[in-house]
Amino acid sequence: MLSVAEVWLADDLAALGHDPRPSLQADLYRCARETGWTPGHLSNEPQPYVLHGTVDWQERRTGAQVRMRVSGVAPVLGFVPVLPVPYAWESPYLDQPPLTAWWQRAGWLVPDPSWLNATFAAADLRGLPPATARELRQWPNLSRGDALFFEW
């Protein structure tokens, strides 16, 4: 059964050429050395329903923080603020240029935040497994990003 990421991002994922997920842990340290951002540990259960995990990053000079969401079914990442919100799916997706560029060069897919923040259309549900499409129809205001990174 295909996931939301595998359906919606099929062409982009095919263009990656390889799966960078096995090197995630090593990439965290390389990214830190090369960007000046410090990662926290990879947490597999920081928020309910996140498919794989999150990593909180902090910029060493300014103290700026961002949370990186990591898909568990495809090499896809997204960035959201590190802010307490009532529900994890209420966080807007952000562009973090130094981190986004680094992870894209490392072979990961980081969709544009404007695409991630947009709500999905009925046409987006075509091709999804029937149970997933049914579940997402119940959440018409959900962003594409949250449909990708959360388990439905």
JSON list of C-alpha atoms in Angstrom, two decimals:
[
{"chain": "A", "resi": 1, "resn": "MET", "atom": "CA", "xyz": [0.00, 0.00, 0.00]},
{"chain": "A", "resi": 2, "resn": "LEU", "atom": "CA", "xyz": [1.47, 3.35, -1.06]},
{"chain": "A", "resi": 3, "resn": "SER", "atom": "CA", "xyz": [1.81, 6.24, 1.37]},
{"chain": "A", "resi": 4, "resn": "VAL", "atom": "CA", "xyz": [0.73, 9.84, 0.79]},
{"chain": "A", "resi": 5, "resn": "ALA", "atom": "CA", "xyz": [4.36, 10.80, 0.13]},
{"chain": "A", "resi": 6, "resn": "GLU", "atom": "CA", "xyz": [4.86, 7.99, -2.37]},
{"chain": "A", "resi": 7, "resn": "VAL", "atom": "CA", "xyz": [1.75, 9.04, -4.33]},
{"chain": "A", "resi": 8, "resn": "TRP", "atom": "CA", "xyz": [2.02, 12.84, -4.21]},
{"chain": "A", "resi": 9, "resn": "LEU", "atom": "CA", "xyz": [5.80, 13.03, -4.65]},
{"chain": "A", "resi": 10, "resn": "ALA", "atom": "CA", "xyz": [6.34, 10.00, -6.91]},
{"chain": "A", "resi": 11, "resn": "ASP", "atom": "CA", "xyz": [8.16, 11.89, -9.69]},
{"chain": "A", "resi": 12, "resn": "ASP", "atom": "CA", "xyz": [10.37, 13.82, -7.26]},
{"chain": "A", "resi": 13, "resn": "LEU", "atom": "CA", "xyz": [11.25, 10.67, -5.32]},
{"chain": "A", "resi": 14, "resn": "ALA", "atom": "CA", "xyz": [12.08, 8.81, -8.54]},
{"chain": "A", "resi": 15, "resn": "ALA", "atom": "CA", "xyz": [14.41, 11.65, -9.53]},
{"chain": "A", "resi": 16, "resn": "LEU", "atom": "CA", "xyz": [16.45, 11.32, -6.31]},
{"chain": "A", "resi": 17, "resn": "GLY", "atom": "CA", "xyz": [18.19, 8.25, -7.69]},
{"chain": "A", "resi": 18, "resn": "HIS", "atom": "CA", "xyz": [19.01, 6.72, -4.29]},
{"chain": "A", "resi": 19, "resn": "ASP", "atom": "CA", "xyz": [17.56, 6.46, -0.81]},
{"chain": "A", "resi": 20, "resn": "PRO", "atom": "CA", "xyz": [19.55, 8.59, 1.68]},
{"chain": "A", "resi": 21, "resn": "ARG", "atom": "CA", "xyz": [17.67, 7.33, 4.77]},
{"chain": "A", "resi": 22, "resn": "PRO", "atom": "CA", "xyz": [20.30, 4.79, 5.87]},
{"chain": "A", "resi": 23, "resn": "SER", "atom": "CA", "xyz": [22.78, 7.66, 6.36]},
{"chain": "A", "resi": 24, "resn": "LEU", "atom": "CA", "xyz": [20.41, 9.89, 8.38]},
{"chain": "A", "resi": 25, "resn": "GLN", "atom": "CA", "xyz": [22.39, 9.70, 11.63]},
{"chain": "A", "resi": 26, "resn": "ALA", "atom": "CA", "xyz": [25.71, 10.46, 9.92]},
{"chain": "A", "resi": 27, "resn": "ASP", "atom": "CA", "xyz": [24.06, 13.23, 7.90]},
{"chain": "A", "resi": 28, "resn": "LEU", "atom": "CA", "xyz": [22.87, 14.91, 11.11]},
{"chain": "A", "resi": 29, "resn": "TYR", "atom": "CA", "xyz": [26.48, 15.30, 12.26]},
{"chain": "A", "resi": 30, "resn": "ARG", "atom": "CA", "xyz": [27.75, 16.36, 8.83]},
{"chain": "A", "resi": 31, "resn": "CYS", "atom": "CA", "xyz": [25.01, 18.97, 8.56]},
{"chain": "A", "resi": 32, "resn": "ALA", "atom": "CA", "xyz": [25.93, 20.35, 11.99]},
{"chain": "A", "resi": 33, "resn": "ARG", "atom": "CA", "xyz": [29.61, 20.66, 11.05]},
{"chain": "A", "resi": 34, "resn": "GLU", "atom": "CA", "xyz": [28.88, 22.33, 7.73]},
{"chain": "A", "resi": 35, "resn": "THR", "atom": "CA", "xyz": [26.01, 24.70, 8.61]},
{"chain": "A", "resi": 36, "resn": "GLY", "atom": "CA", "xyz": [26.54, 25.96, 12.16]},
{"chain": "A", "resi": 37, "resn": "TRP", "atom": "CA", "xyz": [23.21, 24.49, 13.28]},
{"chain": "A", "resi": 38, "resn": "THR", "atom": "CA", "xyz": [23.28, 22.06, 16.21]},
{"chain": "A", "resi": 39, "resn": "PRO", "atom": "CA", "xyz": [20.89, 19.08, 16.14]},
{"chain": "A", "resi": 40, "resn": "GLY", "atom": "CA", "xyz": [19.21, 17.58, 19.12]},
{"chain": "A", "resi": 41, "resn": "HIS", "atom": "CA", "xyz": [18.82, 13.81, 19.12]},
{"chain": "A", "resi": 42, "resn": "LEU", "atom": "CA", "xyz": [16.61, 12.04, 16.62]},
{"chain": "A", "resi": 43, "resn": "SER", "atom": "CA", "xyz": [13.42, 11.38, 18.52]},
{"chain": "A", "resi": 44, "resn": "ASN", "atom": "CA", "xyz": [11.14, 8.63, 17.30]},
{"chain": "A", "resi": 45, "resn": "GLU", "atom": "CA", "xyz": [8.20, 9.68, 19.46]},
{"chain": "A", "resi": 46, "resn": "PRO", "atom": "CA", "xyz": [8.25, 13.43, 20.10]},
{"chain": "A", "resi": 47, "resn": "GLN", "atom": "CA", "xyz": [4.74, 14.08, 18.80]},
{"chain": "A", "resi": 48, "resn": "PRO", "atom": "CA", "xyz": [1.80, 11.74, 18.48]},
{"chain": "A", "resi": 49, "resn": "TYR", "atom": "CA", "xyz": [1.18, 10.39, 15.00]},
{"chain": "A", "resi": 50, "resn": "VAL", "atom": "CA", "xyz": [4.41, 11.64, 13.34]},
{"chain": "A", "resi": 51, "resn": "LEU", "atom": "CA", "xyz": [5.41, 8.84, 10.99]},
{"chain": "A", "resi": 52, "resn": "HIS", "atom": "CA", "xyz": [9.09, 8.62, 11.86]},
{"chain": "A", "resi": 53, "resn": "GLY", "atom": "CA", "xyz": [10.50, 11.35, 13.99]},
{"chain": "A", "resi": 54, "resn": "THR", "atom": "CA", "xyz": [11.73, 14.85, 14.48]},
{"chain": "A", "resi": 55, "resn": "VAL", "atom": "CA", "xyz": [15.01, 16.59, 15.13]},
{"chain": "A", "resi": 56, "resn": "ASP", "atom": "CA", "xyz": [15.17, 20.00, 16.78]},
{"chain": "A", "resi": 57, "resn": "TRP", "atom": "CA", "xyz": [17.93, 22.26, 15.44]},
{"chain": "A", "resi": 58, "resn": "GLN", "atom": "CA", "xyz": [19.44, 25.39, 16.97]},
{"chain": "A", "resi": 59, "resn": "GLU", "atom": "CA", "xyz": [21.59, 27.92, 15.16]},
{"chain": "A", "resi": 60, "resn": "ARG", "atom": "CA", "xyz": [24.73, 28.42, 17.26]},
{"chain": "A", "resi": 61, "resn": "ARG", "atom": "CA", "xyz": [25.20, 32.16, 16.68]},
{"chain": "A", "resi": 62, "resn": "THR", "atom": "CA", "xyz": [21.62, 33.44, 16.94]},
{"chain": "A", "resi": 63, "resn": "GLY", "atom": "CA", "xyz": [19.88, 30.73, 18.95]},
{"chain": "A", "resi": 64, "resn": "ALA", "atom": "CA", "xyz": [17.16, 30.39, 16.27]},
{"chain": "A", "resi": 65, "resn": "GLN", "atom": "CA", "xyz": [15.36, 27.05, 16.49]},
{"chain": "A", "resi": 66, "resn": "VAL", "atom": "CA", "xyz": [13.49, 24.87, 14.04]},
{"chain": "A", "resi": 67, "resn": "ARG", "atom": "CA", "xyz": [12.05, 21.34, 14.14]},
{"chain": "A", "resi": 68, "resn": "MET", "atom": "CA", "xyz": [12.77, 19.00, 11.24]},
{"chain": "A", "resi": 69, "resn": "ARG", "atom": "CA", "xyz": [10.10, 16.40, 10.52]},
{"chain": "A", "resi": 70, "resn": "VAL", "atom": "CA", "xyz": [11.39, 13.18, 9.00]},
{"chain": "A", "resi": 71, "resn": "SER", "atom": "CA", "xyz": [9.07, 10.91, 7.03]},
{"chain": "A", "resi": 72, "resn": "GLY", "atom": "CA", "xyz": [9.32, 7.25, 7.89]},
{"chain": "A", "resi": 73, "resn": "VAL", "atom": "CA", "xyz": [8.18, 6.02, 4.49]},
{"chain": "A", "resi": 74, "resn": "ALA", "atom": "CA", "xyz": [10.17, 8.18, 2.06]},
{"chain": "A", "resi": 75, "resn": "PRO", "atom": "CA", "xyz": [13.26, 10.41, 2.15]},
{"chain": "A", "resi": 76, "resn": "VAL", "atom": "CA", "xyz": [11.19, 13.55, 2.74]},
{"chain": "A", "resi": 77, "resn": "LEU", "atom": "CA", "xyz": [11.83, 16.32, 5.27]},
{"chain": "A", "resi": 78, "resn": "GLY", "atom": "CA", "xyz": [9.92, 19.41, 6.38]},
{"chain": "A", "resi": 79, "resn": "PHE", "atom": "CA", "xyz": [10.69, 22.22, 8.83]},
{"chain": "A", "resi": 80, "resn": "VAL", "atom": "CA", "xyz": [8.29, 23.72, 11.40]},
{"chain": "A", "resi": 81, "resn": "PRO", "atom": "CA", "xyz": [8.75, 26.10, 14.35]},
{"chain": "A", "resi": 82, "resn": "VAL", "atom": "CA", "xyz": [9.71, 24.75, 17.76]},
{"chain": "A", "resi": 83, "resn": "LEU", "atom": "CA", "xyz": [6.69, 26.22, 19.48]},
{"chain": "A", "resi": 84, "resn": "PRO", "atom": "CA", "xyz": [4.14, 24.73, 21.81]},
{"chain": "A", "resi": 85, "resn": "VAL", "atom": "CA", "xyz": [0.89, 24.42, 19.89]},
{"chain": "A", "resi": 86, "resn": "PRO", "atom": "CA", "xyz": [-2.23, 22.55, 20.98]},
{"chain": "A", "resi": 87, "resn": "TYR", "atom": "CA", "xyz": [-1.86, 20.06, 18.14]},
{"chain": "A", "resi": 88, "resn": "ALA", "atom": "CA", "xyz": [1.30, 19.18, 16.26]},
{"chain": "A", "resi": 89, "resn": "TRP", "atom": "CA", "xyz": [-0.51, 19.61, 12.93]},
{"chain": "A", "resi": 90, "resn": "GLU", "atom": "CA", "xyz": [-1.11, 23.31, 13.60]},
{"chain": "A", "resi": 91, "resn": "SER", "atom": "CA", "xyz": [2.53, 24.23, 12.94]},
{"chain": "A", "resi": 92, "resn": "PRO", "atom": "CA", "xyz": [3.21, 26.03, 9.66]},
{"chain": "A", "resi": 93, "resn": "TYR", "atom": "CA", "xyz": [5.96, 24.68, 7.43]},
{"chain": "A", "resi": 94, "resn": "LEU", "atom": "CA", "xyz": [8.97, 26.98, 7.04]},
{"chain": "A", "resi": 95, "resn": "ASP", "atom": "CA", "xyz": [11.82, 27.59, 4.65]},
{"chain": "A", "resi": 96, "resn": "GLN", "atom": "CA", "xyz": [15.13, 27.35, 6.51]},
{"chain": "A", "resi": 97, "resn": "PRO", "atom": "CA", "xyz": [17.52, 28.17, 3.62]},
{"chain": "A", "resi": 98, "resn": "PRO", "atom": "CA", "xyz": [20.79, 26.85, 5.09]},
{"chain": "A", "resi": 99, "resn": "LEU", "atom": "CA", "xyz": [19.21, 23.62, 6.33]},
{"chain": "A", "resi": 100, "resn": "THR", "atom": "CA", "xyz": [16.92, 23.14, 3.33]},
{"chain": "A", "resi": 101, "resn": "ALA", "atom": "CA", "xyz": [19.79, 23.57, 0.88]},
{"chain": "A", "resi": 102, "resn": "TRP", "atom": "CA", "xyz": [22.09, 21.27, 2.82]},
{"chain": "A", "resi": 103, "resn": "TRP", "atom": "CA", "xyz": [19.57, 18.42, 3.06]},
{"chain": "A", "resi": 104, "resn": "GLN", "atom": "CA", "xyz": [18.65, 18.75, -0.62]},
{"chain": "A", "resi": 105, "resn": "ARG", "atom": "CA", "xyz": [22.33, 18.49, -1.57]},
{"chain": "A", "resi": 106, "resn": "ALA", "atom": "CA", "xyz": [22.55, 15.38, 0.66]},
{"chain": "A", "resi": 107, "resn": "GLY", "atom": "CA", "xyz": [19.85, 13.74, -1.48]},
{"chain": "A", "resi": 108, "resn": "TRP", "atom": "CA", "xyz": [16.70, 14.38, 0.58]},
{"chain": "A", "resi": 109, "resn": "LEU", "atom": "CA", "xyz": [13.46, 15.78, -0.78]},
{"chain": "A", "resi": 110, "resn": "VAL", "atom": "CA", "xyz": [12.41, 18.99, 1.02]},
{"chain": "A", "resi": 111, "resn": "PRO", "atom": "CA", "xyz": [9.17, 20.21, -0.59]},
{"chain": "A", "resi": 112, "resn": "ASP", "atom": "CA", "xyz": [8.52, 23.94, -0.88]},
{"chain": "A", "resi": 113, "resn": "PRO", "atom": "CA", "xyz": [6.80, 25.30, 2.25]},
{"chain": "A", "resi": 114, "resn": "SER", "atom": "CA", "xyz": [4.09, 27.03, 0.20]},
{"chain": "A", "resi": 115, "resn": "TRP", "atom": "CA", "xyz": [3.14, 23.64, -1.27]},
{"chain": "A", "resi": 116, "resn": "LEU", "atom": "CA", "xyz": [3.30, 21.96, 2.16]},
{"chain": "A", "resi": 117, "resn": "ASN", "atom": "CA", "xyz": [1.17, 24.68, 3.82]},
{"chain": "A", "resi": 118, "resn": "ALA", "atom": "CA", "xyz": [-1.55, 24.59, 1.15]},
{"chain": "A", "resi": 119, "resn": "THR", "atom": "CA", "xyz": [-4.61, 22.48, 1.78]},
{"chain": "A", "resi": 120, "resn": "PHE", "atom": "CA", "xyz": [-5.00, 19.51, -0.50]},
{"chain": "A", "resi": 121, "resn": "ALA", "atom": "CA", "xyz": [-7.66, 19.37, -3.21]},
{"chain": "A", "resi": 122, "resn": "ALA", "atom": "CA", "xyz": [-10.03, 16.52, -3.98]},
{"chain": "A", "resi": 123, "resn": "ALA", "atom": "CA", "xyz": [-7.82, 15.67, -6.98]},
{"chain": "A", "resi": 124, "resn": "ASP", "atom": "CA", "xyz": [-4.90, 15.10, -4.58]},
{"chain": "A", "resi": 125, "resn": "LEU", "atom": "CA", "xyz": [-6.78, 12.17, -3.04]},
{"chain": "A", "resi": 126, "resn": "ARG", "atom": "CA", "xyz": [-6.83, 10.21, -6.31]},
{"chain": "A", "resi": 127, "resn": "GLY", "atom": "CA", "xyz": [-4.32, 7.40, -6.27]},
{"chain": "A", "resi": 128, "resn": "LEU", "atom": "CA", "xyz": [-4.18, 7.17, -2.48]},
{"chain": "A", "resi": 129, "resn": "PRO", "atom": "CA", "xyz": [-5.23, 3.95, -0.78]},
{"chain": "A", "resi": 130, "resn": "PRO", "atom": "CA", "xyz": [-9.02, 4.12, -0.22]},
{"chain": "A", "resi": 131, "resn": "ALA", "atom": "CA", "xyz": [-8.74, 4.09, 3.59]},
{"chain": "A", "resi": 132, "resn": "THR", "atom": "CA", "xyz": [-6.22, 6.96, 3.55]},
{"chain": "A", "resi": 133, "resn": "ALA", "atom": "CA", "xyz": [-8.33, 9.02, 1.13]},
{"chain": "A", "resi": 134, "resn": "ARG", "atom": "CA", "xyz": [-11.41, 8.44, 3.30]},
{"chain": "A", "resi": 135, "resn": "GLU", "atom": "CA", "xyz": [-9.56, 9.56, 6.42]},
{"chain": "A", "resi": 136, "resn": "LEU", "atom": "CA", "xyz": [-8.16, 12.70, 4.77]},
{"chain": "A", "resi": 137, "resn": "ARG", "atom": "CA", "xyz": [-11.60, 13.70, 3.46]},
{"chain": "A", "resi": 138, "resn": "GLN", "atom": "CA", "xyz": [-12.58, 14.14, 7.12]},
{"chain": "A", "resi": 139, "resn": "TRP", "atom": "CA", "xyz": [-9.89, 16.83, 7.49]},
{"chain": "A", "resi": 140, "resn": "PRO", "atom": "CA", "xyz": [-10.55, 19.29, 4.62]},
{"chain": "A", "resi": 141, "resn": "ASN", "atom": "CA", "xyz": [-8.45, 22.07, 6.21]},
{"chain": "A", "resi": 142, "resn": "LEU", "atom": "CA", "xyz": [-5.40, 19.89, 6.78]},
{"chain": "A", "resi": 143, "resn": "SER", "atom": "CA", "xyz": [-2.24, 20.99, 5.00]},
{"chain": "A", "resi": 144, "resn": "ARG", "atom": "CA", "xyz": [-0.48, 18.80, 2.46]},
{"chain": "A", "resi": 145, "resn": "GLY", "atom": "CA", "xyz": [2.55, 18.74, 4.76]},
{"chain": "A", "resi": 146, "resn": "ASP", "atom": "CA", "xyz": [0.58, 17.34, 7.64]},
{"chain": "A", "resi": 147, "resn": "ALA", "atom": "CA", "xyz": [-1.00, 14.76, 5.35]},
{"chain": "A", "resi": 148, "resn": "LEU", "atom": "CA", "xyz": [2.55, 13.72, 4.38]},
{"chain": "A", "resi": 149, "resn": "PHE", "atom": "CA", "xyz": [4.18, 13.65, 7.81]},
{"chain": "A", "resi": 150, "resn": "PHE", "atom": "CA", "xyz": [1.37, 12.29, 9.95]},
{"chain": "A", "resi": 151, "resn": "GLU", "atom": "CA", "xyz": [-0.02, 8.77, 9.98]},
{"chain": "A", "resi": 152, "resn": "TRP", "atom": "CA", "xyz": [-3.57, 8.50, 8.59]}
]
